[in-house]
PDB file of C-alpha atoms in Angstrom:
ATOM      1  CA  MET A   1      27.319  -3.234  -8.885  1.00  0.00           C
ATOM      2  CA  SER A   2      23.578  -3.126  -8.307  1.00  0.00           C
ATOM      3  CA  TRP A   3      21.969  -0.995  -5.601  1.00  0.00           C
ATOM      4  CA  LEU A   4      19.216  -3.610  -5.309  1.00  0.00           C
ATOM      5  CA  PRO A   5      19.547  -6.565  -2.969  1.00  0.00           C
ATOM      6  CA  ASP A   6      19.614 -10.060  -4.378  1.00  0.00           C
ATOM      7  CA  VAL A   7      16.669 -10.321  -6.789  1.00  0.00           C
ATOM      8  CA  ASN A   8      15.807 -13.725  -5.381  1.00  0.00           C
ATOM      9  CA  TYR A   9      14.787 -11.934  -2.187  1.00  0.00           C
ATOM     10  CA  PHE A  10      11.835 -10.358  -4.023  1.00  0.00           C
ATOM     11  CA  GLN A  11      10.278 -13.561  -5.360  1.00  0.00           C
ATOM     12  CA  ALA A  12       6.543 -13.360  -6.028  1.00  0.00           C
ATOM     13  CA  GLU A  13       4.944 -15.513  -3.354  1.00  0.00           C
ATOM     14  CA  SER A  14       1.256 -15.621  -2.542  1.00  0.00           C
ATOM     15  CA  GLY A  15       0.592 -13.791   0.712  1.00  0.00           C
ATOM     16  CA  ARG A  16       3.982 -12.086   0.806  1.00  0.00           C
ATOM     17  CA  TYR A  17       3.102  -8.694  -0.697  1.00  0.00           C
ATOM     18  CA  HIS A  18       0.118  -6.439  -0.170  1.00  0.00           C
ATOM     19  CA  LEU A  19      -0.673  -3.289  -2.135  1.00  0.00           C
ATOM     20  CA  TYR A  20      -2.429  -0.309  -0.558  1.00  0.00           C
ATOM     21  CA  ILE A  21      -3.957   2.114  -3.046  1.00  0.00           C
ATOM     22  CA  ALA A  22      -6.302   5.079  -3.443  1.00  0.00           C
ATOM     23  CA  ASN A  23      -8.137   5.326  -6.742  1.00  0.00           C
ATOM     24  CA  ASN A  24      -7.391   9.029  -7.191  1.00  0.00           C
ATOM     25  CA  CYS A  25      -3.606   8.555  -7.174  1.00  0.00           C
ATOM     26  CA  PRO A  26      -1.941   8.192 -10.596  1.00  0.00           C
ATOM     27  CA  TRP A  27       0.989   6.253  -9.091  1.00  0.00           C
ATOM     28  CA  CYS A  28      -1.414   3.821  -7.437  1.00  0.00           C
ATOM     29  CA  HIS A  29      -3.269   3.457 -10.723  1.00  0.00           C
ATOM     30  CA  ARG A  30      -0.027   2.477 -12.439  1.00  0.00           C
ATOM     31  CA  CYS A  31       0.680  -0.148  -9.773  1.00  0.00           C
ATOM     32  CA  VAL A  32      -2.816  -1.618 -10.173  1.00  0.00           C
ATOM     33  CA  LEU A  33      -2.302  -1.764 -13.949  1.00  0.00           C
ATOM     34  CA  ALA A  34       1.091  -3.446 -13.573  1.00  0.00           C
ATOM     35  CA  ARG A  35      -0.377  -5.949 -11.119  1.00  0.00           C
ATOM     36  CA  SER A  36      -3.102  -6.766 -13.617  1.00  0.00           C
ATOM     37  CA  ILE A  37      -0.867  -6.902 -16.714  1.00  0.00           C
ATOM     38  CA  LYS A  38       1.607  -9.175 -14.921  1.00  0.00           C
ATOM     39  CA  GLY A  39      -1.241 -11.406 -13.716  1.00  0.00           C
ATOM     40  CA  LEU A  40      -0.348 -10.946 -10.049  1.00  0.00           C
ATOM     41  CA  GLU A  41      -3.877 -10.535  -8.661  1.00  0.00           C
ATOM     42  CA  GLY A  42      -3.637 -13.947  -6.995  1.00  0.00           C
ATOM     43  CA  VAL A  43      -0.188 -13.218  -5.597  1.00  0.00           C
ATOM     44  CA  VAL A  44      -0.283  -9.536  -4.550  1.00  0.00           C
ATOM     45  CA  SER A  45      -3.358  -8.743  -2.489  1.00  0.00           C
ATOM     46  CA  MET A  46      -4.751  -5.204  -2.458  1.00  0.00           C
ATOM     47  CA  ASP A  47      -6.828  -2.848  -0.307  1.00  0.00           C
ATOM     48  CA  THR A  48      -8.344   0.452  -1.418  1.00  0.00           C
ATOM     49  CA  CYS A  49      -8.600   3.603   0.715  1.00  0.00           C
ATOM     50  CA  TYR A  50     -11.179   6.335   0.368  1.00  0.00           C
ATOM     51  CA  TYR A  51      -9.851   8.852  -2.125  1.00  0.00           C
ATOM     52  CA  ARG A  52     -10.598  11.918   0.019  1.00  0.00           C
ATOM     53  CA  ARG A  53      -8.287  12.609   2.912  1.00  0.00           C
ATOM     54  CA  ASP A  54      -9.250  14.050   6.252  1.00  0.00           C
ATOM     55  CA  ASP A  55      -7.055  16.846   7.609  1.00  0.00           C
ATOM     56  CA  GLU A  56      -5.578  14.898  10.494  1.00  0.00           C
ATOM     57  CA  ASN A  57      -5.108  11.288   9.396  1.00  0.00           C
ATOM     58  CA  ARG A  58      -5.309  11.600   5.608  1.00  0.00           C
ATOM     59  CA  TRP A  59      -6.341   8.397   3.791  1.00  0.00           C
ATOM     60  CA  GLN A  60      -8.742   6.052   5.541  1.00  0.00           C
ATOM     61  CA  PHE A  61     -10.135   2.601   5.030  1.00  0.00           C
ATOM     62  CA  ASN A  62     -13.911   2.930   4.916  1.00  0.00           C
ATOM     63  CA  PRO A  63     -15.687  -0.120   3.504  1.00  0.00           C
ATOM     64  CA  ALA A  64     -19.057   1.663   3.899  1.00  0.00           C
ATOM     65  CA  ILE A  65     -18.070   3.787   0.882  1.00  0.00           C
ATOM     66  CA  PRO A  66     -18.401   2.070  -2.520  1.00  0.00           C
ATOM     67  CA  GLY A  67     -15.000   1.131  -3.950  1.00  0.00           C
ATOM     68  CA  CYS A  68     -13.250   1.137  -0.565  1.00  0.00           C
ATOM     69  CA  THR A  69     -12.144  -1.859   1.432  1.00  0.00           C
ATOM     70  CA  PRO A  70     -11.130  -2.470   5.019  1.00  0.00           C
ATOM     71  CA  ASP A  71      -7.459  -3.044   5.763  1.00  0.00           C
ATOM     72  CA  THR A  72      -7.457  -6.815   5.413  1.00  0.00           C
ATOM     73  CA  VAL A  73      -3.840  -7.290   6.516  1.00  0.00           C
ATOM     74  CA  ASN A  74      -3.217  -5.043   9.518  1.00  0.00           C
ATOM     75  CA  ASN A  75      -6.778  -4.106  10.490  1.00  0.00           C
ATOM     76  CA  GLN A  76      -5.962  -0.391  10.639  1.00  0.00           C
ATOM     77  CA  LYS A  77      -8.349   2.493   9.982  1.00  0.00           C
ATOM     78  CA  TYR A  78      -5.830   4.918   8.438  1.00  0.00           C
ATOM     79  CA  ILE A  79      -2.897   4.429   6.094  1.00  0.00           C
ATOM     80  CA  VAL A  80      -0.778   6.628   8.399  1.00  0.00           C
ATOM     81  CA  ASP A  81      -0.997   3.895  11.062  1.00  0.00           C
ATOM     82  CA  ILE A  82       0.444   1.361   8.626  1.00  0.00           C
ATOM     83  CA  TYR A  83       3.343   3.674   7.774  1.00  0.00           C
ATOM     84  CA  LYS A  84       4.025   4.105  11.495  1.00  0.00           C
ATOM     85  CA  MET A  85       4.049   0.316  11.944  1.00  0.00           C
ATOM     86  CA  GLY A  86       6.926   0.237   9.457  1.00  0.00           C
ATOM     87  CA  GLY A  87       8.814   2.970  11.333  1.00  0.00           C
ATOM     88  CA  TYR A  88       8.138   5.633   8.701  1.00  0.00           C
ATOM     89  CA  GLN A  89       7.588   9.021  10.358  1.00  0.00           C
ATOM     90  CA  GLN A  90       8.019  11.565   7.562  1.00  0.00           C
ATOM     91  CA  ARG A  91       5.404  13.232   5.393  1.00  0.00           C
ATOM     92  CA  LEU A  92       3.335  10.540   3.780  1.00  0.00           C
ATOM     93  CA  VAL A  93       2.988   9.868   0.138  1.00  0.00           C
ATOM     94  CA  PHE A  94       0.412   7.280  -0.670  1.00  0.00           C
ATOM     95  CA  ILE A  95       1.478   4.222  -2.544  1.00  0.00           C
ATOM     96  CA  GLY A  96       2.301   1.406  -0.210  1.00  0.00           C
ATOM     97  CA  ASN A  97       3.477  -2.122  -0.787  1.00  0.00           C
ATOM     98  CA  MET A  98       3.973  -4.076   2.404  1.00  0.00           C
ATOM     99  CA  GLU A  99       6.285  -7.060   2.419  1.00  0.00           C
ATOM    100  CA  SER A 100       4.814  -9.443   4.990  1.00  0.00           C
ATOM    101  CA  LEU A 101       8.025 -11.243   5.925  1.00  0.00           C
ATOM    102  CA  THR A 102       9.617  -8.075   7.304  1.00  0.00           C
ATOM    103  CA  PHE A 103       6.556  -5.765   7.470  1.00  0.00           C
ATOM    104  CA  LYS A 104       8.499  -3.177   5.506  1.00  0.00           C
ATOM    105  CA  LEU A 105       6.777  -0.739   3.192  1.00  0.00           C
TER     106      LEU A 105
END
């Protein structure tokens, strides 16, 4: 018995998944590599946070800084706000993949 739901639920569909990353995170780097190797750039969109965290809100979207983007899906300033949208209240790790049909991370 698999602990995963039906694999057909996770079909790669353009506009369905969005990846949030920070370039200093090794886990994020691995996700970006996998996205590239699998050729999913046109299917899984991606936004990049500033790699330095502030003490209160942690990672932020700051397109004024080279290499960073705005949050193009939810129009938030901080990654913590996106986690809260998904009902996640615990200590934040970074890597985030939002599924747009359910808005789950």
